[in-house]
Short mmCIF file of C-alpha atoms and ligand atoms in Angstrom, two decimals:
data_model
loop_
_atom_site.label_atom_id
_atom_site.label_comp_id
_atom_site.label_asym_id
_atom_site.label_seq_id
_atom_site.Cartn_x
_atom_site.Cartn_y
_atom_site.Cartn_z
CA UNK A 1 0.00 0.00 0.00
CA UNK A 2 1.14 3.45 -0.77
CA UNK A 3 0.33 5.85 1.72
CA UNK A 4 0.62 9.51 0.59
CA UNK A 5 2.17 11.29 3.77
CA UNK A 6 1.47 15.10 4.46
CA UNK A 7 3.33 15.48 7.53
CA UNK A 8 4.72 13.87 10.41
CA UNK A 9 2.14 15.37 12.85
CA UNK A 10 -0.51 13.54 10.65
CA UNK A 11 1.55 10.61 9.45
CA UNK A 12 2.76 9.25 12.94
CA UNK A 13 -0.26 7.94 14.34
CA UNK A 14 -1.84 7.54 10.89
CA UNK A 15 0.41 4.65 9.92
CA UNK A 16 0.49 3.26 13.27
CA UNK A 17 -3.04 2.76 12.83
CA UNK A 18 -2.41 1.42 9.44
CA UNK A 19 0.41 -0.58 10.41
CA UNK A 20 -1.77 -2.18 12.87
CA UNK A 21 -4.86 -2.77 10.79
CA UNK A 22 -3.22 -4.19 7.81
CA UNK A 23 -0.42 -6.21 9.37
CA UNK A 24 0.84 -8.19 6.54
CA UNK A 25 0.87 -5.24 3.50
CA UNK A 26 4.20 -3.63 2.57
CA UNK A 27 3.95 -0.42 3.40
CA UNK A 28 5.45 2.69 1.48
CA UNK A 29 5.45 6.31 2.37
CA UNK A 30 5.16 8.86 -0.28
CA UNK A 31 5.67 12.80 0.49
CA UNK A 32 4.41 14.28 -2.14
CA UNK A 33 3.38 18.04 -1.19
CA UNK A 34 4.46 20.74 -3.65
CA UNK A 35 1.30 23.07 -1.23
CA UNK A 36 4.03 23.59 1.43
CA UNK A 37 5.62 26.98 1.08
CA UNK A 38 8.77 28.08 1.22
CA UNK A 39 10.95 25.52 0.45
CA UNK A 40 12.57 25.56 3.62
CA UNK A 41 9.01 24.76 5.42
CA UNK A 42 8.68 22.14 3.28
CA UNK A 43 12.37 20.76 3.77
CA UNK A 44 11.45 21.02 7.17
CA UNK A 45 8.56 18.75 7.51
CA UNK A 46 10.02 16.18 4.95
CA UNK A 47 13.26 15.99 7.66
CA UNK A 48 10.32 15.39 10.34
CA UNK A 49 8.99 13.10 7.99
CA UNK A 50 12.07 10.78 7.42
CA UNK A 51 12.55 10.87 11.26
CA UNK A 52 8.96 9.17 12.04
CA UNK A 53 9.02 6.63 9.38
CA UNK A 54 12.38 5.63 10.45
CA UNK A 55 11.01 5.11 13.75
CA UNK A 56 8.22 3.21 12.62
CA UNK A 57 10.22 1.35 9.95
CA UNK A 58 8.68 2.18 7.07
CA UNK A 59 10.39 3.31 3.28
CA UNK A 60 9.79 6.50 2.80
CA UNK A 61 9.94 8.54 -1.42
CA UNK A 62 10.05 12.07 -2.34
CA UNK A 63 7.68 13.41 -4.71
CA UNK A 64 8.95 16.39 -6.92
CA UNK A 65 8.53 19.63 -5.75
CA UNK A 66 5.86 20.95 -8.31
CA UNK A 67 5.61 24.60 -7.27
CA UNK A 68 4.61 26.10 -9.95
CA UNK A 69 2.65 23.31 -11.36
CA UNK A 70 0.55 23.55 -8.24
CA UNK A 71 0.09 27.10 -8.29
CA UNK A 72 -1.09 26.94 -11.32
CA UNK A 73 -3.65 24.50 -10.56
CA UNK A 74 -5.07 26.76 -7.66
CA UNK A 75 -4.65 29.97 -9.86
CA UNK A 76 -8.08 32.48 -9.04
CA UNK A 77 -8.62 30.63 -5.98
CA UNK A 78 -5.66 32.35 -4.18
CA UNK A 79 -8.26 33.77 -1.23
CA UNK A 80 -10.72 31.29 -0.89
CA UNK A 81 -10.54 30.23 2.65
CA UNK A 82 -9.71 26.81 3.92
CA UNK A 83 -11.89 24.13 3.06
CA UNK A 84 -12.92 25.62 -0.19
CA UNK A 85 -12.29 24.91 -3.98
CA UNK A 86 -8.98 25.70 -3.42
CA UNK A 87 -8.19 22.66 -0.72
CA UNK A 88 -10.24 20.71 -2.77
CA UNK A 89 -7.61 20.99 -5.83
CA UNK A 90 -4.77 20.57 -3.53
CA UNK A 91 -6.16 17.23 -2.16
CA UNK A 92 -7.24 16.26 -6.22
CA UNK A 93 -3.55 17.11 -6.87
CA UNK A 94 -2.07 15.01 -4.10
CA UNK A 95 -3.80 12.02 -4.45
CA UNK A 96 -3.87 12.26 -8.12
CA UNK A 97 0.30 11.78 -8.15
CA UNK A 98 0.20 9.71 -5.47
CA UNK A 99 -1.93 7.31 -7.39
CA UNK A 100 -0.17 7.54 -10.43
CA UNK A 101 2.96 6.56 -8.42
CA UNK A 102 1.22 3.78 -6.27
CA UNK A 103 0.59 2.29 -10.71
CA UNK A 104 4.27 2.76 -11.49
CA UNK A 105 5.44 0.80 -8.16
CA UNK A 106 2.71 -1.60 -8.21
CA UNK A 107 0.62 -0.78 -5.75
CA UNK A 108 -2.66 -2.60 -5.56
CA UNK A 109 -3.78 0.60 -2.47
CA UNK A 110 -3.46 4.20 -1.52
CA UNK A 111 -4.02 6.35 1.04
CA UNK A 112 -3.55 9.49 2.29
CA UNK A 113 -2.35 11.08 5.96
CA UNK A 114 -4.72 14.11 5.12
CA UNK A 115 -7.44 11.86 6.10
CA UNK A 116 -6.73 12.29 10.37
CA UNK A 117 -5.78 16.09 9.90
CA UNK A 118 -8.47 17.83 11.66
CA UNK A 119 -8.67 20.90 9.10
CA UNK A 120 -8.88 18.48 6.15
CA UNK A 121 -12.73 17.55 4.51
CA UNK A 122 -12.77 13.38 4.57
CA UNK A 123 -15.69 13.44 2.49
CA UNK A 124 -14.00 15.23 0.11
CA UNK A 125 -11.00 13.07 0.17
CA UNK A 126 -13.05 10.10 0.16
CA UNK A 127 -14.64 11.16 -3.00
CA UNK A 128 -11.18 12.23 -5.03
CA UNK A 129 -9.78 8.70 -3.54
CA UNK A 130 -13.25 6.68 -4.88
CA UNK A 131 -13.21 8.26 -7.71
CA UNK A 132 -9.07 7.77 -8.78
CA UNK A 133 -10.08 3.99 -7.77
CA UNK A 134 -12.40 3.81 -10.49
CA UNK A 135 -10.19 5.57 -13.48
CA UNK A 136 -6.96 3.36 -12.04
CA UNK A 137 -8.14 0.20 -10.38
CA UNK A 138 -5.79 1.21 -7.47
CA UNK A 139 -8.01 0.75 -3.73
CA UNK A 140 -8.39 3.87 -1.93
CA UNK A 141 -8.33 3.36 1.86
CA UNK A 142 -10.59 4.97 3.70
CA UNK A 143 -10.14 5.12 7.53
CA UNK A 144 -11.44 7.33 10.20
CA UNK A 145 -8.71 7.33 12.60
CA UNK A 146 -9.47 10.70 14.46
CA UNK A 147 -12.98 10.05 15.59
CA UNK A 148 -13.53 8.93 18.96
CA UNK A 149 -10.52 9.73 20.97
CA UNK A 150 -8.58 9.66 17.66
CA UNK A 151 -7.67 12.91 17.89
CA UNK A 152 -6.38 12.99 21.48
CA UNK A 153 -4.16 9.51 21.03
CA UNK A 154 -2.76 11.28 17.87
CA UNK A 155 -1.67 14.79 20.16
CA UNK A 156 -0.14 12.34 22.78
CA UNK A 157 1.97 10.76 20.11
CA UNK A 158 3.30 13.73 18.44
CA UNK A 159 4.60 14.53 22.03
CA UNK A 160 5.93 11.37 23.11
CA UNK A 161 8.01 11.30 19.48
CA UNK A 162 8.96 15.00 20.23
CA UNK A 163 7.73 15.61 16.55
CA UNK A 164 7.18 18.82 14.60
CA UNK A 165 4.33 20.76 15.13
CA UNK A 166 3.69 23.20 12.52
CA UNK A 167 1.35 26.04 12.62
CA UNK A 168 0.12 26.46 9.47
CA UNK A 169 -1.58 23.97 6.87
CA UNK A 170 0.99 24.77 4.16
CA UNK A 171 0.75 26.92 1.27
CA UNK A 172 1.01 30.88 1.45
CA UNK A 173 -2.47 31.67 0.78
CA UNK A 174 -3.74 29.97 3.57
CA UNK A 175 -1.15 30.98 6.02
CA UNK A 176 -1.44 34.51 4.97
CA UNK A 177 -4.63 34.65 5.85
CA UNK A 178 -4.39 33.32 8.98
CA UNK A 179 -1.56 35.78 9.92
CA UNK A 180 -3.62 38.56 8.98
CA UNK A 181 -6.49 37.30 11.43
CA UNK A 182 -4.14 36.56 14.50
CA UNK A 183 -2.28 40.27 13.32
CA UNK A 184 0.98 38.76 13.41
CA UNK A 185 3.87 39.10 10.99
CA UNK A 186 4.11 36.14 8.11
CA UNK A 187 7.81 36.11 9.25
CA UNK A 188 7.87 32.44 7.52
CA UNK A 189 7.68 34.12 4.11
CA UNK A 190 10.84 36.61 4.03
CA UNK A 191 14.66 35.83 4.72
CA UNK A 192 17.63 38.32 5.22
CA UNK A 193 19.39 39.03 1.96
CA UNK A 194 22.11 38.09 4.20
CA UNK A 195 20.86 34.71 4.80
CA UNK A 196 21.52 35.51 8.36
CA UNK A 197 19.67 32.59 10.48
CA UNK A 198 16.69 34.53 12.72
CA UNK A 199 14.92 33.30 15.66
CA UNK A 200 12.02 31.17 15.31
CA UNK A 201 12.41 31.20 11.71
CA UNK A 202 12.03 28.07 9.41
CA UNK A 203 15.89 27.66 9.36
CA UNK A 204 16.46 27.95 13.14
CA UNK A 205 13.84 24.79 13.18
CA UNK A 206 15.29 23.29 10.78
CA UNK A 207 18.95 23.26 12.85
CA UNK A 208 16.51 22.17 15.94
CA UNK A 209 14.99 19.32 14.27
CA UNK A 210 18.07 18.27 13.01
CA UNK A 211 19.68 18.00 16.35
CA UNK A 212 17.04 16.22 17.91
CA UNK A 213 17.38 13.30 15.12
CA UNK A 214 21.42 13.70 15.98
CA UNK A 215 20.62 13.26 19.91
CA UNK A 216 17.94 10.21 19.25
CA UNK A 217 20.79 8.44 16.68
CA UNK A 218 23.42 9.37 19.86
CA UNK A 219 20.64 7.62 22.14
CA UNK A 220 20.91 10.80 24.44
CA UNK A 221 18.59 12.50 26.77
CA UNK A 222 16.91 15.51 25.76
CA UNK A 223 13.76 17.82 26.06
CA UNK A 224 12.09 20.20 23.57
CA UNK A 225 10.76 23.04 25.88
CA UNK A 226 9.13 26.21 24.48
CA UNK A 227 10.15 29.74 25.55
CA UNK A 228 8.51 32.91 25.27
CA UNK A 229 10.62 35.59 24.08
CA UNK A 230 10.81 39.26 22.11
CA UNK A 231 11.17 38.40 18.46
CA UNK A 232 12.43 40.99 16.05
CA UNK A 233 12.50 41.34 12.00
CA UNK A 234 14.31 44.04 10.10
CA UNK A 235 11.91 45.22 7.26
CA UNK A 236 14.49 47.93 5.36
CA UNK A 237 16.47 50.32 6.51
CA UNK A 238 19.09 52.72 4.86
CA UNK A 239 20.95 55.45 5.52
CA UNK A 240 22.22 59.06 3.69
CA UNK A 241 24.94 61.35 4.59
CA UNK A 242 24.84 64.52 3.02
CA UNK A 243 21.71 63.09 0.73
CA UNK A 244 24.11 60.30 -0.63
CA UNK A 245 22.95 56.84 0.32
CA UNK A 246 25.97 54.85 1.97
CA UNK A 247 26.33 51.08 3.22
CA UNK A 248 24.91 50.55 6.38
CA UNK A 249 24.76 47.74 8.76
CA UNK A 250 21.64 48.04 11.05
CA UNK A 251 22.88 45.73 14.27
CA UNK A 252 19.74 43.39 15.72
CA UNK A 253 16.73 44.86 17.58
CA UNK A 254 17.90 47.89 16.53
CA UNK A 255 14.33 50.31 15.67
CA UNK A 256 13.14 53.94 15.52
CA UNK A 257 9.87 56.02 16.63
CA UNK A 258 7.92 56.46 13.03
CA UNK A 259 10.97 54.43 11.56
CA UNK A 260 13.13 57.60 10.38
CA UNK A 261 15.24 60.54 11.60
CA UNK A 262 17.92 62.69 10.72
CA UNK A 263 20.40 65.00 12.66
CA UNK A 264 24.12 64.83 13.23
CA UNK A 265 26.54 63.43 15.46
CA UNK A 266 26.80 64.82 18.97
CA UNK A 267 28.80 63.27 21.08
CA UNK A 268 31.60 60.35 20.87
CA UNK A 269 32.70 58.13 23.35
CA UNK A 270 35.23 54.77 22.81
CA UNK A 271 34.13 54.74 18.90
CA UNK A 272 30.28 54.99 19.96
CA UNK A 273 28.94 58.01 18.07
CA UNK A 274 25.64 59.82 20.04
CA UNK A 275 23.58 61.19 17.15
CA UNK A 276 21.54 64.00 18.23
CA UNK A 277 17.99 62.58 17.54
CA UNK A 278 16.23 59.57 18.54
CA UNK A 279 18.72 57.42 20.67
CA UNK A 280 20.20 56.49 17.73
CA UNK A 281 24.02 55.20 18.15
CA UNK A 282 26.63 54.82 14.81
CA UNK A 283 29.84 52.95 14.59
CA UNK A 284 32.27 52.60 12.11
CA UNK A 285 33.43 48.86 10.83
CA UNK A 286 36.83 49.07 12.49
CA UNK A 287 34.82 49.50 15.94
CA UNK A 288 32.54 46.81 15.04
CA UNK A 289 35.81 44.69 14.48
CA UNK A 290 36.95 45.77 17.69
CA UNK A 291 34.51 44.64 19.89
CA UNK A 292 33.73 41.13 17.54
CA UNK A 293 36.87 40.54 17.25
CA UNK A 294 36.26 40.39 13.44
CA UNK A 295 38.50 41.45 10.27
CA UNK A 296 35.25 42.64 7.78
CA UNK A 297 37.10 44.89 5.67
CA UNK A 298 33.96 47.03 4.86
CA UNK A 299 29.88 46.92 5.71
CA UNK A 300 29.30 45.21 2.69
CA UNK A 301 31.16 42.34 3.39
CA UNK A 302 29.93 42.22 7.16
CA UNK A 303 26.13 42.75 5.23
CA UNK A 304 26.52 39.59 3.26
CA UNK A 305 28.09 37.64 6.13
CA UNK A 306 27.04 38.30 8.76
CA UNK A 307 27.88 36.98 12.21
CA UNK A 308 25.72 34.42 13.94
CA UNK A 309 22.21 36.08 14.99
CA UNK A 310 23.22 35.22 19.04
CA UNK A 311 26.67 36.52 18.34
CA UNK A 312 25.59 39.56 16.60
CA UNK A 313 23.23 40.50 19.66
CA UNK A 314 26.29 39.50 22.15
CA UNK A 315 28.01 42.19 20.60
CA UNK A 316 25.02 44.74 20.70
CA UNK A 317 24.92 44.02 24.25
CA UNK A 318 28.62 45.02 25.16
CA UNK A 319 28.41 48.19 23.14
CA UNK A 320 25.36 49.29 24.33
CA UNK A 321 25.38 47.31 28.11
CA UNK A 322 21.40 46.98 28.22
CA UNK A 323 19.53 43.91 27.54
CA UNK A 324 16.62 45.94 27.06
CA UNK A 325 17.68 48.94 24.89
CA UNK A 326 15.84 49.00 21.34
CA UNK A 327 17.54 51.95 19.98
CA UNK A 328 19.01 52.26 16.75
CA UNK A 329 22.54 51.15 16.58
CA UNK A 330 24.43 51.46 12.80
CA UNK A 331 27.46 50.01 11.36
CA UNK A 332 29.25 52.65 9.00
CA UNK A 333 32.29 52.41 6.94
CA UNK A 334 32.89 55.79 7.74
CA UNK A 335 31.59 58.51 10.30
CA UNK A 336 31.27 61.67 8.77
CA UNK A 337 30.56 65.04 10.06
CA UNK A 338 27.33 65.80 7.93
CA UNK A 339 23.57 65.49 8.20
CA UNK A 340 22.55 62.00 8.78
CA UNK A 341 18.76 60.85 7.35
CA UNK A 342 18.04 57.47 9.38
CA UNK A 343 15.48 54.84 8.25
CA UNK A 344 14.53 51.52 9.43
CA UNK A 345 10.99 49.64 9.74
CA UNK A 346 11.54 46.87 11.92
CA UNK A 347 9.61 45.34 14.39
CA UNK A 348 9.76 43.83 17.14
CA UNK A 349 6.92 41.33 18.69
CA UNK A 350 6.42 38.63 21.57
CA UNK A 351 6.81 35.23 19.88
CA UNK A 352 7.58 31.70 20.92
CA UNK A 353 9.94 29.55 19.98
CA UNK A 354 11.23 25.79 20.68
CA UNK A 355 14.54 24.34 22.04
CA UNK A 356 16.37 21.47 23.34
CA UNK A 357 17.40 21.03 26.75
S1 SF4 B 401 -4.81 25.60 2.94
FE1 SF4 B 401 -3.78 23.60 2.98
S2 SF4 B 401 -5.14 22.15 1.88
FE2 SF4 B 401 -5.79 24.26 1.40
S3 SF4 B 401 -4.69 24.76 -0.49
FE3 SF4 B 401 -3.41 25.53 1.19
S4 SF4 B 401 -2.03 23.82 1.63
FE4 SF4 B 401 -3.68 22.96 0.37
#
């Protein structure tokens, strides 16, 4: 039997179930989910995937990554909300491949992990699955395996297996909507030209998840806790001396009131220059090297490789010795004596994010 596998949250208990109910069928997993946006999400779950059928010892394929074929496929339907004709094309594209790949392997079955995800429509799936049964002569598998206390067994497993829980169904559309409900920043969707690794983004999961398979290979102890912390996402930002735009590193959790402001430098203190307006604090790359103990030979270079996120704030916190401070603080090549024009839209918000203890 071919099982088509969304995600691990779904997948766990699902072939468990499966597992148990058809003892003696060979079982094959098959992610194929080209709906999970960005890439690195769905890297992400696949990792997660490959972890839990490991664990359960079952072969797991990769499907191809059809973005654009899928997007395609749900073109016009971009804000219809979950549920709707939209979801109903994803599942007709999932289980479509998947049943054209259960043919080439030989498959006499299929099924799908969408059926125990609580947001998903069974009768819809049960209708796409009936009616590929028909045009291929492959069995779709129906099962209800979240009724009852489905649903509940299914949570205590995803715990016990310390897998990934994801917050969002999968594709852009959907999870932009639901950001714009809760009012929260679609942080998932936008990386740092520098490729810098941010908090609680996709890639800091992704190093998380990866350690946790490391530790259960090692056989060692560990814990994924959850903390609650102060998040914080540069938007843009630039700065102009003298109306000429110049390179500019803008340090971590560094923001301003109505995100610009302009005056010149004040004051100077061991390579920390006080601008006169809005808290804001400049340095020049040699001082940045200084206290890093780096050898960037310009902001450009320090822009496109950055230190470490953690690092990067260590350093914020020895120039400007307060945990707390959210002013602005700049990395310059140079520091002039002319009029300074300062923006930056950043934000900063209360987020939560996993780790391993
Ligand atoms: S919300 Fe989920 S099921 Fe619906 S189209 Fe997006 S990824 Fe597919």
């Amino acid at each position: 039997m071919l099982v088509h596998i969304c995600c691990a949250v779904d997948s766990h208990y699902f072939l468990e179930k499966i597992q148990e109910e058809f003892p003696d069928e060979k079982l094959v997993g098959y992610f194929y989910d080209p709906n999970i946006h960005p890439y690195s999400e769905y890297r992400l779950r696949y990792l997660d995937v490959e972890y839990s059928c490991k664990k359960l010892g079952i072969p797991l394929l990769e499907g191809s990554y059809n973005l654009e074929e899928w997007l395609k496929k749900v073109k016009g339907m971009e804000h219809l909300p979950e549920k709707g004709d939209r979801c109903t094309v994803c599942y007709d594209d999932r289980l479509d491949v998947s049943v054209q790949k259960a043919l080439e392997l030989g498959h006499d079955k299929f099924t799908t992990s969408l059926l125990i995800s609580p947001k998903k429509s069974q009768e819809k799936l049960e209708k796409i699955g009936d009616k590929l049964t028909q045009e291929t002569g492959v069995n779709f598998i129906f099962r209800d395996y979240r009724s009852g206390n489905g649903g509940q067994v299914q949570g205590e497993r995803v715990k016990e297996n310390s897998l990934y829980r994801q917050n969002y169904c999968g594709c852009l559309f959907g999870l932009s909507a639901q950001r714009e409900i809760q009012k929260k920043i679609m942080d998932e969707m936008f990386n740092p030209i520098s490729n810098q690794i941010m908090p609680e983004s996709i890639e800091e999961r992704l190093e998380l998840y990866q350690r946790r398979n490391d530790l259960e290979d090692a056989g060692e102890k560990y814990k994924l806790i959850k903390q609650r912390f102060l998040n914080y996402r540069l938007l843009g930002g630039k700065v102009s001396i003298a109306k000429k735009i110049v390179p500019s590193y803008i340090m971590c959790y560094s923001t301003i009131n109505r995100n610009n402001t302009n005056g010149r430098i004040e004051y100077t203190k061991d390579g920390i220059n006080y601008l006169n307006r809005d808290e804001v604090k400049i340095i020049d790359i040699q001082t940045f090297n200084l206290f890093a103990g780096t050898s960037y030979k310009d902001v450009k270079e320090l822009m496109y490789k950055p230190l470490d996120f953690y690092k990067e704030l260590e350093i914020r916190n020895l120039i400007i010795k307060n945990p707390y401070d959210l002013s602005a603080l700049i990395v310059l090549d140079e520091i002039i004596d002319d009029k300074y024009e300062i923006e930056i839209n950043a934000t900063t918000y209360e987020d939560i994010k996993e780790e391993i203890i």
